[in-house]
Amino acid sequence: MVLKIGVIGTGAIGQDHIRRITNNLSGGKIVAVTDVNAEQANAVVKNENLDAKVYENGLDVINATEVDAVIVTSWGPTHEEFVLASIAAGKPVFCEKPLAITAEGCKRIVDAEVASGKQLVQVGFMRRYDKGYRALKNVVDNGKIGEPLMVHCAHRNPSVPSSYTADMALTDSFVHEIDVLRWLLNDDYVSAQVILPRNTRLAEKGLQDPHMVLLETKQGIRIDTEIFVNCQYGYDIQCQVVGETGIANLPEPSSVLIRSEAKLLTDILVDWKDRFIDSYDVELQEWINSTIKGEMHGPSAWDGYVVAVTVDACVKAKHTGQIVPISIPERPAFYSKQYVLQ
Ligand code: NAP
C-alpha cells in the first residue's frame, strides 16, 4: 500500500518533507498540497514534479477523498485547527512542533483524540529519531551508568535571524530538549528555573542570550541546559548524563579528525538541518510505516501537551525569576499503550 499524503504549508520544512518523501523514503506519495501562498504551493508541485492537486486551504486538503493522512507544516498558530480537523475526519496527522501554541490548545487536541477513540496524532519531535540520542537512551535504559542523577546539556546556534525574539530560546529552541530529555529519562518535570547570565554583545539589540534553564524531574534528576543562540562557532548540541556508576555523552556527529601542523582538527556543523537530517528521514519513514499498519508510535499529542505545559513554566520562571512548579495531570490511560522507541 502507498500512503497518500496531503501537506498543509509548503514553506521551508514543508518542502523538505515533500522532497524526502518523494525522493528518499518509501511507502508515501504526496497527492495534495496547500499554502496561503498559492503561488508557492503551485511552484513546489511543478519544481518537485509532483502528481499532486493544489487545494485552496488546509481543510480542503484534510477532507479530500484521495488523502489518507495529513502533514501539517504551516505556521504554528494554524496547527490546532488543522490537527482538530484531521481528528474529526478520522485521518492520521503528523504535525510539526508546536502541536498548538498554547497548553490549552494542546489539551483540546488531546481531549478530541481521546474522544475519537483512536490515536491519530504524531508531533514532529525528531530528536527521538537521532542515532546518537537513541544510543544514549539505550545506555541509560540498560543501567550501564546506574540510575541517572544529573544531566548537563547545551543547545548552541551560531546566530539567529532578527525574527528570533524574546522567549523563542525557550518556546522554539529549548522545546526539543524538553521533549527528548523526558523521553530519554522516562520521567516528567516538577519545576523549572531560568537564570539569565551576562548577555553576549553579539546578539540582536534587546535579545537576551544566553539562557540557563534548570529542570527538576519527579525522580529528583537535575538538568541544566545552556541555550546560547549567538555562539558564533557552530550548531552544537551537547548532552551528558551523569549516573551512579558512570557518565554517558551524546556522540558527536561524525567528522574526520585531522592531525596536522601540531593541531588536532575536526569540523563542527553550522546548520541544524545538517545535524538532524537523518533523524527527519527516520522520523517520517517510521511514521509512514506505522500509519500504513494503522498504528501510531511516535511522540503523541500527550507529549505535545506536556511540552507546552513545561514551556509555559519556563517562560514564567524567566519573567519572575522564581522556581516555578510544573504540574502535569495524570496521563490518560488512552496513551499508556504507546510504543516506546528503542
Ligand atoms: P515557513 O518557512 O514560514 O513555512 C510555513 C508555511 O506555511 C509558509 O509558506 C506559510 O505561508 C504557510 N502557512 C501559514 N499559514 C497557513 C495556512 N493557514 N494554510 C496553509 N499554509 C499556511 O516555516 P517553517 O520553517 O517551514 O516552519 C513551519 C513549522 O514547522 C513551524 O511550526 C516550525 O516551528 C516547525 N519546524 C519544526 C522544525 C523541527 O525541527 N521539528 C524545524 C523547522 C520548522 P506564508 O509564508 O505566506 O505565511
Coordinates of C-alpha atoms and ligand atoms in Angstrom, one line a residue:
M1 CA 0.0 0.0 0.0
V2 CA 1.1 3.6 -0.7
L3 CA 0.1 6.2 1.9
K4 CA -1.4 9.1 0.1
I5 CA -0.4 12.3 1.9
G6 CA -1.7 15.8 1.9
V7 CA 0.7 18.6 3.0
I8 CA -0.5 21.9 4.6
G9 CA 2.2 24.5 4.4
T10 CA 4.8 24.5 1.7
G11 CA 7.4 26.7 3.4
A12 CA 10.9 25.6 4.4
I13 CA 10.2 22.4 6.3
G14 CA 7.1 21.5 4.3
Q15 CA 9.3 21.5 1.2
D16 CA 12.0 19.5 2.9
H17 CA 9.4 16.8 4.0
I18 CA 7.9 16.8 0.5
R19 CA 11.3 16.2 -1.0
R20 CA 12.3 13.5 1.4
I21 CA 9.0 11.6 1.0
T22 CA 9.2 11.9 -2.8
N23 CA 12.9 11.2 -3.3
N24 CA 14.4 9.4 -0.3
L25 CA 11.7 7.4 1.6
S26 CA 9.4 4.6 0.6
G27 CA 5.6 4.0 1.0
G28 CA 4.4 7.6 0.8
K29 CA 3.2 9.8 -2.0
I30 CA 2.3 13.5 -1.9
V31 CA -1.1 13.8 -3.5
A32 CA -2.3 17.2 -2.2
V33 CA -0.8 20.4 -1.0
T34 CA -1.8 23.8 0.1
D35 CA -0.3 27.1 1.3
V36 CA -1.7 30.5 2.0
N37 CA 0.8 31.5 -0.7
A38 CA -0.9 29.5 -3.6
E39 CA 1.9 30.6 -6.0
Q40 CA 4.5 28.9 -3.8
A41 CA 2.3 25.7 -3.5
N42 CA 2.0 25.6 -7.3
A43 CA 5.7 26.2 -7.7
V44 CA 6.5 23.3 -5.4
V45 CA 4.3 20.9 -7.3
K46 CA 5.9 22.0 -10.5
N47 CA 9.5 22.0 -9.3
E48 CA 9.3 18.7 -7.5
N49 CA 7.4 17.2 -10.4
L50 CA 4.6 16.0 -8.1
D51 CA 1.4 14.4 -9.2
A52 CA -0.5 16.4 -6.6
K53 CA -3.5 18.7 -6.5
V54 CA -3.1 22.2 -5.1
Y55 CA -6.1 23.0 -2.8
E56 CA -7.3 26.4 -1.7
N57 CA -6.9 25.7 2.1
G58 CA -5.9 23.2 4.7
L59 CA -9.4 22.0 5.5
D60 CA -10.0 21.0 1.8
V61 CA -6.7 19.0 1.9
I62 CA -7.8 17.2 5.0
N63 CA -11.2 16.4 3.6
A64 CA -10.0 15.4 0.1
T65 CA -11.1 11.8 -0.6
E66 CA -7.7 10.9 -2.1
V67 CA -5.8 12.0 1.1
D68 CA -5.2 9.1 3.6
A69 CA -3.0 11.1 6.0
V70 CA -2.0 14.7 6.7
I71 CA 1.2 16.5 7.3
V72 CA 0.9 20.0 9.0
T73 CA 3.9 22.2 8.3
S74 CA 2.2 25.6 8.3
W75 CA 2.7 28.4 10.7
G76 CA 2.4 27.4 14.4
P77 CA -0.8 29.3 15.2
T78 CA -2.7 27.3 12.5
H79 CA -1.7 23.9 13.8
E80 CA -4.5 23.4 16.3
E81 CA -7.3 23.9 13.7
F82 CA -5.7 21.5 11.2
V83 CA -5.0 18.8 13.8
L84 CA -8.5 19.0 15.2
A85 CA -10.0 18.9 11.7
S86 CA -7.8 15.8 10.9
I87 CA -9.1 14.1 14.0
A88 CA -12.7 14.9 13.1
A89 CA -12.0 13.4 9.7
G90 CA -10.5 10.3 11.3
K91 CA -7.2 10.8 9.4
P92 CA -3.7 10.3 10.9
V93 CA -1.9 13.6 11.2
F94 CA 1.8 14.4 11.6
C95 CA 2.1 17.9 13.0
E96 CA 5.4 19.8 13.2
K97 CA 6.0 21.4 16.5
P98 CA 4.3 23.1 18.2
L99 CA 1.2 20.9 18.4
A100 CA -0.6 24.2 19.3
I101 CA 0.7 27.5 20.5
T102 CA -0.9 27.2 24.0
A103 CA -1.1 24.4 26.5
E104 CA -4.9 24.8 26.4
G105 CA -4.9 24.3 22.7
C106 CA -2.8 21.1 23.1
K107 CA -5.2 19.9 25.7
R108 CA -8.2 20.5 23.3
I109 CA -6.4 18.2 20.8
V110 CA -5.7 15.6 23.5
D111 CA -9.4 15.7 24.5
A112 CA -10.6 15.4 20.9
E113 CA -8.3 12.5 20.2
V114 CA -9.3 10.6 23.3
A115 CA -13.0 11.2 22.5
S116 CA -12.4 9.9 19.0
G117 CA -11.1 6.6 20.5
K118 CA -8.2 6.4 18.1
Q119 CA -4.6 7.6 18.3
L120 CA -4.1 9.7 15.2
V121 CA -1.7 12.5 16.1
Q122 CA 2.1 12.5 16.0
V123 CA 4.2 15.6 16.8
G124 CA 7.4 16.4 15.0
F125 CA 10.0 16.0 17.8
M126 CA 12.7 14.5 15.6
R127 CA 15.5 14.2 18.1
R128 CA 13.9 10.9 19.4
Y129 CA 14.9 9.5 16.0
D130 CA 18.5 10.7 16.1
K131 CA 21.0 7.8 16.1
G132 CA 23.0 9.4 18.9
Y133 CA 20.1 10.1 21.2
R134 CA 18.8 6.5 20.6
A135 CA 22.3 5.1 21.5
L136 CA 22.4 7.3 24.6
K137 CA 18.9 6.1 25.7
N138 CA 20.0 2.5 25.2
V139 CA 22.9 3.1 27.6
V140 CA 20.6 4.7 30.2
D141 CA 17.7 2.2 29.9
N142 CA 20.1 -0.7 30.2
G143 CA 21.5 0.6 33.5
K144 CA 25.1 0.8 32.2
I145 CA 25.7 4.0 34.2
G146 CA 23.4 3.2 37.1
E147 CA 20.4 5.4 37.9
P148 CA 20.7 8.9 36.2
L149 CA 21.3 11.7 38.7
M150 CA 22.1 14.8 36.7
V151 CA 22.1 15.8 33.0
H152 CA 24.2 18.6 31.5
C153 CA 23.0 20.0 28.1
A154 CA 23.9 22.7 25.7
H155 CA 21.9 24.0 22.7
R156 CA 24.0 26.4 20.7
N157 CA 23.4 28.1 17.3
P158 CA 26.0 30.2 15.5
S159 CA 23.4 33.0 15.2
V160 CA 19.7 33.6 14.7
P161 CA 17.7 35.9 12.4
S162 CA 16.2 39.2 13.6
S163 CA 12.8 37.5 13.6
Y164 CA 14.0 35.4 16.6
T165 CA 12.6 37.3 19.5
A166 CA 12.3 37.4 23.3
D167 CA 11.3 34.0 24.5
M168 CA 12.0 31.9 21.4
A169 CA 15.1 30.4 23.1
L170 CA 12.5 28.7 25.3
T171 CA 9.5 28.3 23.1
D172 CA 11.3 27.4 19.8
S173 CA 14.8 26.1 20.7
F174 CA 14.6 24.5 24.2
V175 CA 11.3 22.7 23.3
H176 CA 13.5 20.0 21.7
E177 CA 15.4 19.4 24.9
I178 CA 12.1 19.4 26.9
D179 CA 10.8 16.6 24.7
V180 CA 13.9 14.5 24.2
L181 CA 15.0 14.6 27.9
R182 CA 11.7 13.3 29.3
W183 CA 11.8 10.5 26.7
L184 CA 15.5 9.8 27.5
L185 CA 14.9 9.6 31.2
N186 CA 11.3 8.1 31.2
D187 CA 10.4 10.9 33.6
D188 CA 8.4 14.1 33.9
Y189 CA 9.3 17.6 35.2
V190 CA 8.3 19.1 38.5
S191 CA 9.9 22.5 38.4
A192 CA 11.7 25.0 36.2
Q193 CA 14.1 27.9 36.9
V194 CA 15.7 30.2 34.4
I195 CA 18.9 32.0 35.0
L196 CA 20.0 34.9 32.8
P197 CA 23.8 35.1 32.6
R198 CA 25.8 38.1 31.3
N199 CA 24.4 39.0 27.8
T200 CA 26.6 38.5 24.8
R201 CA 27.3 41.7 22.8
L202 CA 26.8 39.7 19.6
A203 CA 23.0 39.2 20.0
E204 CA 20.4 41.5 18.3
K205 CA 19.8 44.5 20.4
G206 CA 17.3 43.7 23.2
L207 CA 17.6 39.9 22.9
Q208 CA 18.6 38.0 26.0
D209 CA 21.3 35.4 25.1
P210 CA 22.3 33.0 26.6
H211 CA 19.8 31.5 29.0
M212 CA 20.4 28.8 31.5
V213 CA 17.5 26.5 32.4
L214 CA 17.3 24.2 35.4
L215 CA 14.7 21.5 35.4
E216 CA 13.9 19.0 38.1
T217 CA 12.2 15.7 37.4
K218 CA 9.8 13.6 39.5
Q219 CA 12.7 11.2 40.3
G220 CA 14.8 14.2 41.5
I221 CA 17.1 14.2 38.5
R222 CA 18.5 17.7 38.0
I223 CA 19.0 19.0 34.4
D224 CA 20.9 22.1 33.5
T225 CA 20.8 23.4 29.9
E226 CA 22.6 26.3 28.4
I227 CA 20.8 27.8 25.4
F228 CA 23.1 30.1 23.5
V229 CA 21.9 31.1 20.1
N230 CA 24.6 33.5 19.1
C231 CA 27.6 31.4 20.0
Q232 CA 29.2 32.2 16.6
Y233 CA 31.3 29.0 16.3
G234 CA 28.7 26.4 15.1
Y235 CA 25.5 24.5 15.8
D236 CA 26.4 22.3 18.7
I237 CA 24.1 20.1 20.7
Q238 CA 25.5 18.5 23.8
C239 CA 24.0 16.1 26.4
Q240 CA 25.8 14.4 29.2
V241 CA 24.0 12.0 31.6
V242 CA 25.7 11.6 35.0
G243 CA 24.7 8.3 36.6
E244 CA 25.6 6.5 39.8
T245 CA 28.4 4.5 38.2
G246 CA 29.4 6.3 35.1
I247 CA 28.8 9.1 32.6
A248 CA 27.3 8.9 29.1
N249 CA 27.7 11.5 26.4
L250 CA 25.6 12.1 23.3
P251 CA 28.0 11.1 20.5
E252 CA 29.5 13.9 18.3
P253 CA 28.3 13.9 14.7
S254 CA 31.0 12.0 12.7
S255 CA 33.6 14.2 11.2
V256 CA 37.1 13.5 10.0
L257 CA 39.8 14.1 12.7
I258 CA 42.9 15.8 11.2
R259 CA 46.3 15.8 12.9
S260 CA 48.3 18.5 11.1
E261 CA 50.8 21.3 11.9
A262 CA 50.8 20.4 15.6
K263 CA 47.0 20.6 15.8
L264 CA 44.1 18.2 16.2
L265 CA 41.3 19.5 14.0
T266 CA 37.7 18.5 13.2
D267 CA 34.7 20.3 11.7
I268 CA 31.7 21.5 13.7
L269 CA 28.4 21.7 11.9
V270 CA 26.8 25.1 11.5
D271 CA 23.2 24.3 10.3
W272 CA 20.7 22.5 12.5
K273 CA 19.2 20.9 9.3
D274 CA 22.5 19.1 8.7
R275 CA 22.7 17.9 12.3
F276 CA 19.3 16.3 12.2
I277 CA 18.8 15.4 8.6
D278 CA 19.0 11.7 9.2
S279 CA 16.6 12.0 12.1
Y280 CA 13.9 13.6 9.9
D281 CA 14.3 10.8 7.4
V282 CA 13.9 8.1 10.1
E283 CA 11.0 10.0 11.7
L284 CA 8.9 10.3 8.6
Q285 CA 9.8 6.8 7.4
E286 CA 8.6 5.3 10.7
W287 CA 5.5 7.5 10.6
I288 CA 4.6 6.2 7.1
N289 CA 5.3 2.6 8.0
S290 CA 3.3 2.7 11.2
T291 CA 0.4 4.7 9.7
I292 CA 0.1 2.1 6.9
K293 CA -0.2 -0.6 9.6
G294 CA -2.8 1.6 11.4
E295 CA -0.5 2.3 14.3
M296 CA 0.9 5.4 15.9
H297 CA 4.2 5.1 17.6
G298 CA 5.9 8.4 17.8
P299 CA 5.6 11.5 20.1
S300 CA 1.9 11.8 20.8
A301 CA -0.5 14.6 21.4
W302 CA 0.0 14.0 25.1
D303 CA 3.7 14.6 24.6
G304 CA 3.0 17.8 22.7
Y305 CA 0.7 18.9 25.6
V306 CA 3.3 18.1 28.3
V307 CA 6.0 20.0 26.4
A308 CA 3.6 23.0 26.1
V309 CA 2.9 23.0 29.9
T310 CA 6.7 22.8 30.6
V311 CA 7.4 25.7 28.2
D312 CA 4.8 27.8 29.9
A313 CA 6.5 27.1 33.3
C314 CA 10.0 28.0 31.8
V315 CA 8.7 31.3 30.4
K316 CA 7.1 32.2 33.7
A317 CA 10.3 31.3 35.5
K318 CA 12.3 33.6 33.2
H319 CA 10.0 36.5 33.8
T320 CA 9.5 36.1 37.5
G321 CA 13.0 34.9 38.5
Q322 CA 11.2 32.2 40.6
I323 CA 11.4 28.5 40.7
V324 CA 8.1 27.6 39.0
P325 CA 6.4 24.3 39.9
I326 CA 5.2 22.2 36.9
S327 CA 2.0 20.4 37.4
I328 CA 1.2 17.8 34.8
P329 CA -2.2 16.0 35.1
E330 CA -2.2 12.2 35.1
R331 CA -1.7 10.8 31.6
P332 CA -5.0 9.4 30.3
A333 CA -4.9 5.6 30.0
F334 CA -5.6 6.0 26.3
Y335 CA -1.9 7.0 25.9
S336 CA -0.4 4.3 28.1
K337 CA -0.2 1.7 25.4
Q338 CA 2.1 4.0 23.5
Y339 CA 5.0 2.1 22.0
V340 CA 8.4 3.1 23.5
L341 CA 11.1 3.8 20.9
Q342 CA 14.3 2.0 21.4
Ligands
NAP1 P1 7.8 28.7 7.0 O1 9.0 28.6 6.0 O2 7.3 30.1 7.3 O3 6.7 27.9 6.3 C1 5.3 27.9 6.8 C2 4.5 27.9 5.6 O4 3.1 27.8 6.0 C3 4.6 29.3 4.8 O5 4.7 29.0 3.5 C4 3.3 30.0 5.2 O6 2.9 30.9 4.3 C5 2.3 28.8 5.3 N1 1.1 29.0 6.0 C6 0.8 29.8 7.0 N2 -0.5 29.7 7.4 C7 -1.1 28.8 6.6 C8 -2.4 28.3 6.4 N3 -3.4 28.7 7.2 N4 -2.6 27.3 5.5 C9 -1.6 26.9 4.7 N5 -0.3 27.4 4.8 C10 -0.1 28.3 5.7 O7 8.1 28.0 8.3 P2 8.9 26.6 8.5 O8 10.3 26.9 9.0 O9 8.7 25.7 7.4 O10 8.1 26.0 9.8 C11 6.8 25.5 9.8 C12 6.5 24.8 11.1 O11 7.5 23.8 11.3 C13 6.7 25.7 12.3 O12 5.7 25.4 13.2 C14 8.0 25.4 12.9 O13 8.1 25.5 14.3 C15 8.1 23.9 12.5 N6 9.5 23.5 12.3 C16 10.0 22.4 13.0 C17 11.3 22.0 12.9 C18 11.8 20.8 13.7 O14 13.0 20.8 14.0 N7 11.0 19.9 14.1 C19 12.2 22.7 12.1 C20 11.7 23.8 11.3 C21 10.3 24.1 11.5 P3 3.4 32.4 4.4 O15 4.8 32.4 4.5 O16 2.8 33.1 3.2 O17 2.8 32.9 5.7

